[in-house]
Coordinates of C-alpha atoms in Angstrom, one line a residue:
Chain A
X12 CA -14.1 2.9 13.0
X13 CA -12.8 0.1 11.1
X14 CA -12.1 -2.1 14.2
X15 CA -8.2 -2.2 13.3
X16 CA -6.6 -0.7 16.4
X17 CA -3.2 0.5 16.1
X18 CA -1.0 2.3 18.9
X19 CA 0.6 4.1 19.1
X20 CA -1.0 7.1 17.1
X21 CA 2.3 9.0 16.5
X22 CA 5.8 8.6 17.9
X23 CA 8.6 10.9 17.6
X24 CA 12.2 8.9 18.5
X25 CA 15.9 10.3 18.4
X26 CA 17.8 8.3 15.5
X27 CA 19.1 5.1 16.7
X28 CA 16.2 4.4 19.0
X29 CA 14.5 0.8 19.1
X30 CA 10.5 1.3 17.8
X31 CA 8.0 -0.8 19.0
X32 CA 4.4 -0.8 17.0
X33 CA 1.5 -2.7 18.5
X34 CA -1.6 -3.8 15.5
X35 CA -4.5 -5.6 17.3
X36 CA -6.8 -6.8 14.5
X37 CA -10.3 -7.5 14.4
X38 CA -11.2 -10.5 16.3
X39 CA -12.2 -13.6 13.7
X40 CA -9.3 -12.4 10.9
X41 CA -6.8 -14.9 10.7
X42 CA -4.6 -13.0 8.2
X43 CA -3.0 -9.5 9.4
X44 CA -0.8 -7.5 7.0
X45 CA 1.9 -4.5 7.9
X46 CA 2.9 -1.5 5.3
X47 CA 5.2 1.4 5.2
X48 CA 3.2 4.5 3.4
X49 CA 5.5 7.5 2.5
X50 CA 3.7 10.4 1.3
X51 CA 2.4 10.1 -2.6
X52 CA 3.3 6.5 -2.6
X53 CA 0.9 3.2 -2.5
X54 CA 1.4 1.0 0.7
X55 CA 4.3 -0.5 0.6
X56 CA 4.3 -4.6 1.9
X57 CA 6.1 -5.1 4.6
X58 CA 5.1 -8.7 5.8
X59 CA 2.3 -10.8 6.6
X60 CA 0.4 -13.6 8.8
X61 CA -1.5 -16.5 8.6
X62 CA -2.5 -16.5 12.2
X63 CA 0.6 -16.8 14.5
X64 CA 2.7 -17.5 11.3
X65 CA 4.8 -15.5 9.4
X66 CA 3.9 -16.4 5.6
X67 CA 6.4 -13.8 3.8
X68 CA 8.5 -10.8 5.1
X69 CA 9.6 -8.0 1.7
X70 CA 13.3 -8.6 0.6
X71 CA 13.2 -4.8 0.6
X72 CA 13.3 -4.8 4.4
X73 CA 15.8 -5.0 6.1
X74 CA 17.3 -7.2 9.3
X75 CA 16.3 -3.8 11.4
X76 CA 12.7 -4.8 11.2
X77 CA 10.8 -7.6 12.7
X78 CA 7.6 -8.6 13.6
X79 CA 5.3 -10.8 15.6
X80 CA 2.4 -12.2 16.3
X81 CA 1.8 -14.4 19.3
X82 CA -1.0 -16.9 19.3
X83 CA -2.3 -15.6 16.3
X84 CA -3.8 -12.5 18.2
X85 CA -2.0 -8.7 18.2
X86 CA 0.7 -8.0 16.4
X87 CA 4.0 -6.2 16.8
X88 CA 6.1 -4.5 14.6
X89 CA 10.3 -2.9 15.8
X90 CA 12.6 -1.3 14.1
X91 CA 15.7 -1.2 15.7
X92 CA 18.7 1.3 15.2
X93 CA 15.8 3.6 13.6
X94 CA 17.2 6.0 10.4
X95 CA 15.4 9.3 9.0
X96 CA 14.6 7.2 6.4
X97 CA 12.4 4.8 8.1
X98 CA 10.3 7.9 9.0
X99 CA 6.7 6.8 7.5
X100 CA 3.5 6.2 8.5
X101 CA 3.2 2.4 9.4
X102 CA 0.0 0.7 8.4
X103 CA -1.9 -2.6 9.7
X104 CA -4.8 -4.4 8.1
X105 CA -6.5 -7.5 9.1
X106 CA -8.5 -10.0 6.5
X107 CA -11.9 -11.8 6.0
X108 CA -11.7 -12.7 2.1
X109 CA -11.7 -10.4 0.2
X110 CA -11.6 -7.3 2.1
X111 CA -8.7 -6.1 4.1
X112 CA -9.6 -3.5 6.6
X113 CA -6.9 -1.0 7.9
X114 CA -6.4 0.2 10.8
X115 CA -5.3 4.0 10.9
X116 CA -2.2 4.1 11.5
X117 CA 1.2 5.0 13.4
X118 CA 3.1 8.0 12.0
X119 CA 6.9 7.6 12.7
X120 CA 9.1 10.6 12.8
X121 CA 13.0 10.0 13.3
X122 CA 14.7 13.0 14.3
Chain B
X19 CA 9.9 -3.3 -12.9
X20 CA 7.5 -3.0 -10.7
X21 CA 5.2 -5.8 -9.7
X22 CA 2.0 -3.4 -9.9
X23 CA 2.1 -0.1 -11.7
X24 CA -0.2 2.7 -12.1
X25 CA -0.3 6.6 -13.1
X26 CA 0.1 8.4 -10.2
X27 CA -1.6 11.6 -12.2
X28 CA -3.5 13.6 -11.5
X29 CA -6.7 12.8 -13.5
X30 CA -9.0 15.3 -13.8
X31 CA -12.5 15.1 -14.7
X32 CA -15.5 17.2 -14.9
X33 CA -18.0 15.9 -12.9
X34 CA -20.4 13.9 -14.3
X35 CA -18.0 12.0 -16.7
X36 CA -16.2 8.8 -16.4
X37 CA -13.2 8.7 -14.2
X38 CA -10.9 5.3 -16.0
X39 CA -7.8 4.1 -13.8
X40 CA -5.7 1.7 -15.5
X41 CA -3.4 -1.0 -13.5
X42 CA -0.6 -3.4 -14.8
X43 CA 1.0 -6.3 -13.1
X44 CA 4.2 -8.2 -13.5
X45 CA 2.7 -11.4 -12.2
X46 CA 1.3 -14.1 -14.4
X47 CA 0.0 -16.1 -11.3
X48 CA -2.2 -13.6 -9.7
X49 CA -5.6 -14.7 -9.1
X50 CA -7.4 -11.9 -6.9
X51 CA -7.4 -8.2 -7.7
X52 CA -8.5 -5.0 -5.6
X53 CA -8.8 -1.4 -6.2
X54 CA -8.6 0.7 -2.7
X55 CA -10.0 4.2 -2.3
X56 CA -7.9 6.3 0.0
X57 CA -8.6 9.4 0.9
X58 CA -6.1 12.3 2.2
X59 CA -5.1 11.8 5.6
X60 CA -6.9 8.1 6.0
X61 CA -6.2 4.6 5.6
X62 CA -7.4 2.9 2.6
X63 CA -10.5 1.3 1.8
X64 CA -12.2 -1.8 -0.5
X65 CA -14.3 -0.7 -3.5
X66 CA -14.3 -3.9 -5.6
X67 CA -12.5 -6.6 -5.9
X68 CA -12.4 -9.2 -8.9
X69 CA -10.9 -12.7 -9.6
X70 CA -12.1 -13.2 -13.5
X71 CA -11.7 -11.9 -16.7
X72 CA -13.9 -9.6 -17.8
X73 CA -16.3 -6.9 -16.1
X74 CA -17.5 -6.7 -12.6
X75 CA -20.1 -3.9 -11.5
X76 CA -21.2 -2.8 -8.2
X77 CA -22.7 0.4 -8.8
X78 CA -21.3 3.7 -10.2
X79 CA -17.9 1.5 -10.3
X80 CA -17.1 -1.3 -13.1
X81 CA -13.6 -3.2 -12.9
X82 CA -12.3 -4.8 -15.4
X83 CA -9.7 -7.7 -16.0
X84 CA -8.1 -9.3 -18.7
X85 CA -5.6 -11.5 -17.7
X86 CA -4.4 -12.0 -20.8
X87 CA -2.5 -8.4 -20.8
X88 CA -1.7 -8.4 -17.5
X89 CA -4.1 -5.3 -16.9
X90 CA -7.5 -4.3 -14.3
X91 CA -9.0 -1.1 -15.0
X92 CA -11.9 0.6 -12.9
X93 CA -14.2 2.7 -14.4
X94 CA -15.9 5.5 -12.1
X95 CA -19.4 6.6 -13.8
X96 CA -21.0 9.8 -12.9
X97 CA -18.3 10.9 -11.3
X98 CA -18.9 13.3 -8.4
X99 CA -16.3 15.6 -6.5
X100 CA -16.6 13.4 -3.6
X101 CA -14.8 10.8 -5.8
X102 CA -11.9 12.8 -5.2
X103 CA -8.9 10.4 -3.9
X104 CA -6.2 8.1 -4.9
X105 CA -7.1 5.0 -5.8
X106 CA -5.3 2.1 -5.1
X107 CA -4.8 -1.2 -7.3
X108 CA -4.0 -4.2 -5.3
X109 CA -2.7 -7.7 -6.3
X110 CA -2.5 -10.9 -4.9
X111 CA -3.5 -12.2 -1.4
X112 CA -0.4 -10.5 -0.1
X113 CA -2.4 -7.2 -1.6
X114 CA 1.0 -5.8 -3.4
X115 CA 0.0 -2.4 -3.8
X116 CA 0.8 0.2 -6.8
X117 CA 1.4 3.4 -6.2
X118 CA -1.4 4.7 -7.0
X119 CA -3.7 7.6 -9.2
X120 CA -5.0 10.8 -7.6
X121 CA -8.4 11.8 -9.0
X122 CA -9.7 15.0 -9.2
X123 CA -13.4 15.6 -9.8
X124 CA -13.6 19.0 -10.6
X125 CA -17.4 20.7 -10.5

């Protein structure tokens, strides 16, 4: 148990669905990190924050996907209009320099 | 190009040899580097991390940097089937990942 909680586990939506993703990190890391992980590929960066701010969101994603993080606590991740495509599993990691620590996971199928 | 690349193999080793995983990245300015162990079906996890040029051991496991060629490199001694993963190299505080190079020790 890495203390990265992630919910939830595994969701299964109809193409065209909204997504939400909730990432609570572990309590004293200030700096939380979401990926995209598609099978045989490295973590793929997504965004980041420096407690409640946003310091860099990928130019690979697109306008579909946003994310939070009120008062520099949990986090939230959505993909609206989902596509097959954004079917991944959706990573979270929290920071106390240097080690990141992930949290395990939400698998996203879009059928 | 990629801003972190790596063989994504597989490298197979007998165990008991060294296991070397080679990284390059596209970024002059990068100051911190990380090389991830992820096994199947989990999320990844911190092996070593280094910020200067030259060696860094902890262990069975050495990492390297030169800075110079834009390359880190981590060196798995003794390796043992256990050591069976991908391993991830990681760049940067926004930890820009490659894609990775799946290890197989073989008994």
């Amino acid at each position: 148990d890495t203390g990265v909680s992630q919910d939830p586990r595994h969701k299964i939506t109809k193409r065209g669905q909204n997504v939400t993703f909730r990432c609570d990190p572990i309590s004293e890391h200030n700096r939380l990190y979401w990926y995209r992980q598609t099978l045989g590929q490295g973590p793929e960066f997504l965004t980041y924050f420096q407690n409640e701010a946003q310091l860099e969101k990928s130019r690979l994603l697109s306008d579909r996907f946003s994310a939070e993080r009120p008062k520099g606590s949990f986090s939230t991740l959505e993909i609206q209009r989902t596509e097959q495509g954004d079917s991944a599993m959706y990573l979270c990691a929290s920071n106390r320099k240097p080690e990141a620590f992930f949290g395990q996971g939400t698998r996203l199928t879009v059928v | 190009q990629k801003e972190v690349e790596q063989n994504s193999g597989p490298l197979s080793v007998p165990e008991g040899a060294i296991a070397s995983l080679n990284c390059t990245y596209s970024d002059r300015g990068s100051q911190s580097f990380f090389w991830y162990r992820q096994y199947s079906g989990k999320s990844p996890e911190l092996i070593m991390f280094i910020y200067s040029n030259g060696d860094k051991e902890d262990g069975r496991f050495t990492a390297q940097l030169n800075k110079a060629s834009q390359y880190v490199s981590l060196l798995i001694r003794d390796s043992q089937p256990s050591d069976s993963a991908t391993y991830l190299c990681a760049v940067t505080d926004k930890l820009i990942f490659g894609t990775g190079t799946r290890l197989q020790v073989f008994p």
